[in-house]
Short mmCIF file of C-alpha atoms in Angstrom, two decimals:
data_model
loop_
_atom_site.label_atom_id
_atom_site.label_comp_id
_atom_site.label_asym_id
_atom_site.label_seq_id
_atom_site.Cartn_x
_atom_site.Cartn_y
_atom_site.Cartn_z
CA UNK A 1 -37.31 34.55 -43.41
CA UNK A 2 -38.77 31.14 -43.01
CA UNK A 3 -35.17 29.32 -43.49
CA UNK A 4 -33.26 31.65 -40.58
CA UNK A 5 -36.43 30.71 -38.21
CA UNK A 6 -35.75 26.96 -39.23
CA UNK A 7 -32.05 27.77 -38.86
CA UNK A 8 -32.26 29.07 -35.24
CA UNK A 9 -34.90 26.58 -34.15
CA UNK A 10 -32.03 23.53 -35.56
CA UNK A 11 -29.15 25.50 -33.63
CA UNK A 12 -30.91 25.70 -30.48
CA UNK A 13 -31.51 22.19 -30.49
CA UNK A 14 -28.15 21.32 -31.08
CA UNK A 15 -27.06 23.41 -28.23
CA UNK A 16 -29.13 22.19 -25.70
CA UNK A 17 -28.64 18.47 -26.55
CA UNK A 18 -24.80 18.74 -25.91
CA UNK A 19 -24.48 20.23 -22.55
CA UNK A 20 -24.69 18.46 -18.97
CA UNK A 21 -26.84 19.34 -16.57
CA UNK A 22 -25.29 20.57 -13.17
CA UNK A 23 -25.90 17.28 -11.57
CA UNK A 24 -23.79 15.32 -13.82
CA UNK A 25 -21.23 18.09 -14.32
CA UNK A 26 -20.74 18.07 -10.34
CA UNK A 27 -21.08 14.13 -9.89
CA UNK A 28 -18.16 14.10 -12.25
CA UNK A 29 -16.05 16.70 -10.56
CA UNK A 30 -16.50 14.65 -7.13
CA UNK A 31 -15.36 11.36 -9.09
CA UNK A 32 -12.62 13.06 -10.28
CA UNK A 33 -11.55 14.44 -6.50
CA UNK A 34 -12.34 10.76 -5.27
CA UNK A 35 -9.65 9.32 -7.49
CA UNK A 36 -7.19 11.50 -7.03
CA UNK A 37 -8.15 11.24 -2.87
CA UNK A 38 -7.46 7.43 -3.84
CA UNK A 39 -4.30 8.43 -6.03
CA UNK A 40 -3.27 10.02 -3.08
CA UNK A 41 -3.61 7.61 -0.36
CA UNK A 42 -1.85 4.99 -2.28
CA UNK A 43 1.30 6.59 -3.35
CA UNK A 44 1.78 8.77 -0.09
CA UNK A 45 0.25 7.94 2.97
CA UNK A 46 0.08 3.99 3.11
CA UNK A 47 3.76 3.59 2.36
CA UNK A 48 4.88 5.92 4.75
CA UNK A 49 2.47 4.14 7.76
CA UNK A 50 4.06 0.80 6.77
CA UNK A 51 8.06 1.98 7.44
CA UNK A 52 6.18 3.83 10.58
CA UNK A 53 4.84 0.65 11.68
CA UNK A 54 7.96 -1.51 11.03
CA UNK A 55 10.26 1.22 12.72
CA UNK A 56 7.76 1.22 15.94
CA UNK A 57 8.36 -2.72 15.51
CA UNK A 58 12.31 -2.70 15.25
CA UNK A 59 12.08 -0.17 18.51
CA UNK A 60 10.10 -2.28 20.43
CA UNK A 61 12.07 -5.62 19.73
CA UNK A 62 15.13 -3.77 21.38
CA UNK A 63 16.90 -5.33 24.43
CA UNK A 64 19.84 -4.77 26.01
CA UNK A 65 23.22 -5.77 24.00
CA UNK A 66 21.89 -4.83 20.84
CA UNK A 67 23.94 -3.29 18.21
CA UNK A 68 22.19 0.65 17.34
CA UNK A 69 22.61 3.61 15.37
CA UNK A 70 21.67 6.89 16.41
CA UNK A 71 19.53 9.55 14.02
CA UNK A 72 23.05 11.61 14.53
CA UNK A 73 25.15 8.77 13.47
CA UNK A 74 26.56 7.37 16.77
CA UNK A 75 26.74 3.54 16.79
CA UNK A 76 26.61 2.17 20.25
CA UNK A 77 25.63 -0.82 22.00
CA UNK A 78 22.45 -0.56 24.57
CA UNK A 79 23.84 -0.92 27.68
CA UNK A 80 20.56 -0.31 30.06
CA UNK A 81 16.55 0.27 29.14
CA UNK A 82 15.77 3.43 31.57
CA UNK A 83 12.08 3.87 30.49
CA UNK A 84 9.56 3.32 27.68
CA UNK A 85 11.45 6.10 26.42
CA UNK A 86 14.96 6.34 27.50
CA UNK A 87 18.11 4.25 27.23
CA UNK A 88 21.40 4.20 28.13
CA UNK A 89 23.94 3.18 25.37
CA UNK A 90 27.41 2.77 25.16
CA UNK A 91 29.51 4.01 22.28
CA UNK A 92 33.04 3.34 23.06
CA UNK A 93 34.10 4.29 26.66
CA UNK A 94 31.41 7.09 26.87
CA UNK A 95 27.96 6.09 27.99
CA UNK A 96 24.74 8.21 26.51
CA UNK A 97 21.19 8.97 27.42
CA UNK A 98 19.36 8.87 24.60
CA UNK A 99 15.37 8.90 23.45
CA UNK A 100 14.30 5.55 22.09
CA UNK A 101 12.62 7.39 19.22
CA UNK A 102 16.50 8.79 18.73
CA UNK A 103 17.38 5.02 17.37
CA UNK A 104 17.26 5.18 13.62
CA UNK A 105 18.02 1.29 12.73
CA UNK A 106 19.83 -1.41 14.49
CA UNK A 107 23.38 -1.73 13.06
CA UNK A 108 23.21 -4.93 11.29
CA UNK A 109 20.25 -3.25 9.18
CA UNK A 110 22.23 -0.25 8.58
CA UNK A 111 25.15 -1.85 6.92
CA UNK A 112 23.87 -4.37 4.64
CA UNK A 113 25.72 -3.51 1.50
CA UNK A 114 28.94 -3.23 3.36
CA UNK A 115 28.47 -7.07 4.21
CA UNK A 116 27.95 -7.83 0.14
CA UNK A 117 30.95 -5.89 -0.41
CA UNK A 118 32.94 -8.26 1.98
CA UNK A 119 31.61 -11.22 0.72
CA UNK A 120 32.79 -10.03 -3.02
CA UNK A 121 36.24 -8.84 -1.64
CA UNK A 122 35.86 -12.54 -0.09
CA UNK A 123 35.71 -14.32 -3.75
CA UNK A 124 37.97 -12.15 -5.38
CA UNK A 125 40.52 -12.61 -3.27
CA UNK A 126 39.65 -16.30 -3.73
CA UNK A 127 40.28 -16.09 -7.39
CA UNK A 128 43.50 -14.26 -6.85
CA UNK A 129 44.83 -16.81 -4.91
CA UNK A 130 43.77 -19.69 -7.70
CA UNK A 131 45.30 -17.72 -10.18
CA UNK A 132 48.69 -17.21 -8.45
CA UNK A 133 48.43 -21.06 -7.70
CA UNK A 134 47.92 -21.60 -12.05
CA UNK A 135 51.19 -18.97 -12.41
CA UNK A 136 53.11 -21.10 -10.13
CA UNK A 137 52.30 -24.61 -11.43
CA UNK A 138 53.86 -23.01 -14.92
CA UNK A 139 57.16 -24.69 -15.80
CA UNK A 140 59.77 -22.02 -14.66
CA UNK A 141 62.08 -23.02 -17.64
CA UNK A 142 60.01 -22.09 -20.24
CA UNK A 143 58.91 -18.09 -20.49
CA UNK A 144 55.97 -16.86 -22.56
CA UNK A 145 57.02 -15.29 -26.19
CA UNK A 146 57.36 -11.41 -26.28
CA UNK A 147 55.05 -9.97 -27.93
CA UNK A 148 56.47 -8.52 -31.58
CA UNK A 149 55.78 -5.14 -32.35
CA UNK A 150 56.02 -2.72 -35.07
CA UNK A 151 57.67 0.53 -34.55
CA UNK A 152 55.83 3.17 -36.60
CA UNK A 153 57.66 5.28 -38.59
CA UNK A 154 57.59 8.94 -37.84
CA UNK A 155 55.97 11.14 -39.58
CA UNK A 156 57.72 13.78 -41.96
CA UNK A 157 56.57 17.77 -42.60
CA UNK A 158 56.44 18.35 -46.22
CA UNK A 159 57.15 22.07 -47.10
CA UNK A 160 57.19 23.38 -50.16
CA UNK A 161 59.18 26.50 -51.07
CA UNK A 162 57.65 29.26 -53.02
#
């Protein structure tokens, strides 16, 4: 009987030395909601106030004659400033009324890739041109050698009778 007492008395001890308190288990459940608060902030909120705050920066920098694309695709030029919030652009012959928080980007930052694709249609058609020049310089006389090549023979179906 005296080792079991000696037994309980060692596991009770054991038990109670491994477990946090309340405090600590709660200060470490708030630390773990700060962080992820944190997390959070970083990743989601903050980048989406910075395109907010260059957007609200592109609208106000708007003046009359510049190049815009609509949220619904229309590119027009603004012909008139109506308001704080309304403008009058012109797409084409027609003339529209539209919201300044309508305007989704000014067309020269819409299109930027289409401007690297004409610069590399630009060099290539550079190149072309050089090469043709080489091809031409070539005395006319002389033509490359043919290329030789083997014809394969075809392939024959063995049978066998039985």
């Amino acid at each position: 009987m005296f080792i079991s007492q000696a037994l309980a008395q060692t596991m009770e001890n054991a038990a109670g030395a491994g477990e946090a308190s309340a405090g600590e288990a709660f200060l470490l459940n708030m630390l773990l909601i700060g962080i992820l608060v944190i997390l959070f902030y970083m990743l989601m909120i903050r980048p989406q106030q910075k395109r907010m705050r260059s957007h609200q920066e592109m609208l106000s920098h708007l003046g009359k004659g510049s190049k815009v694309v609509t949220q619904g695709g229309l590119v027009g030029t603004i012909d008139k400033i109506m308001s704080d919030t309304e403008l009058l652009i012109k797409v084409g012959d027609v003339k529209l009324l539209v919201l300044r928080s309508s305007i989704m980007s000014t067309y020269d930052e819409a299109l930027p890739a289409e401007k690297q694709d004409a610069e590399l249609a630009k060099k290539t058609a550079d190149e072309m041109d050089e090469t043709e020049k080489k091809a031409s310089a070539r005395p006319k006389g002389k033509k490359a050698p043919a290329k030789k090549t083997a014809a394969k023979k075809a392939a024959t179906k063995k049978t066998t009778k039985k």
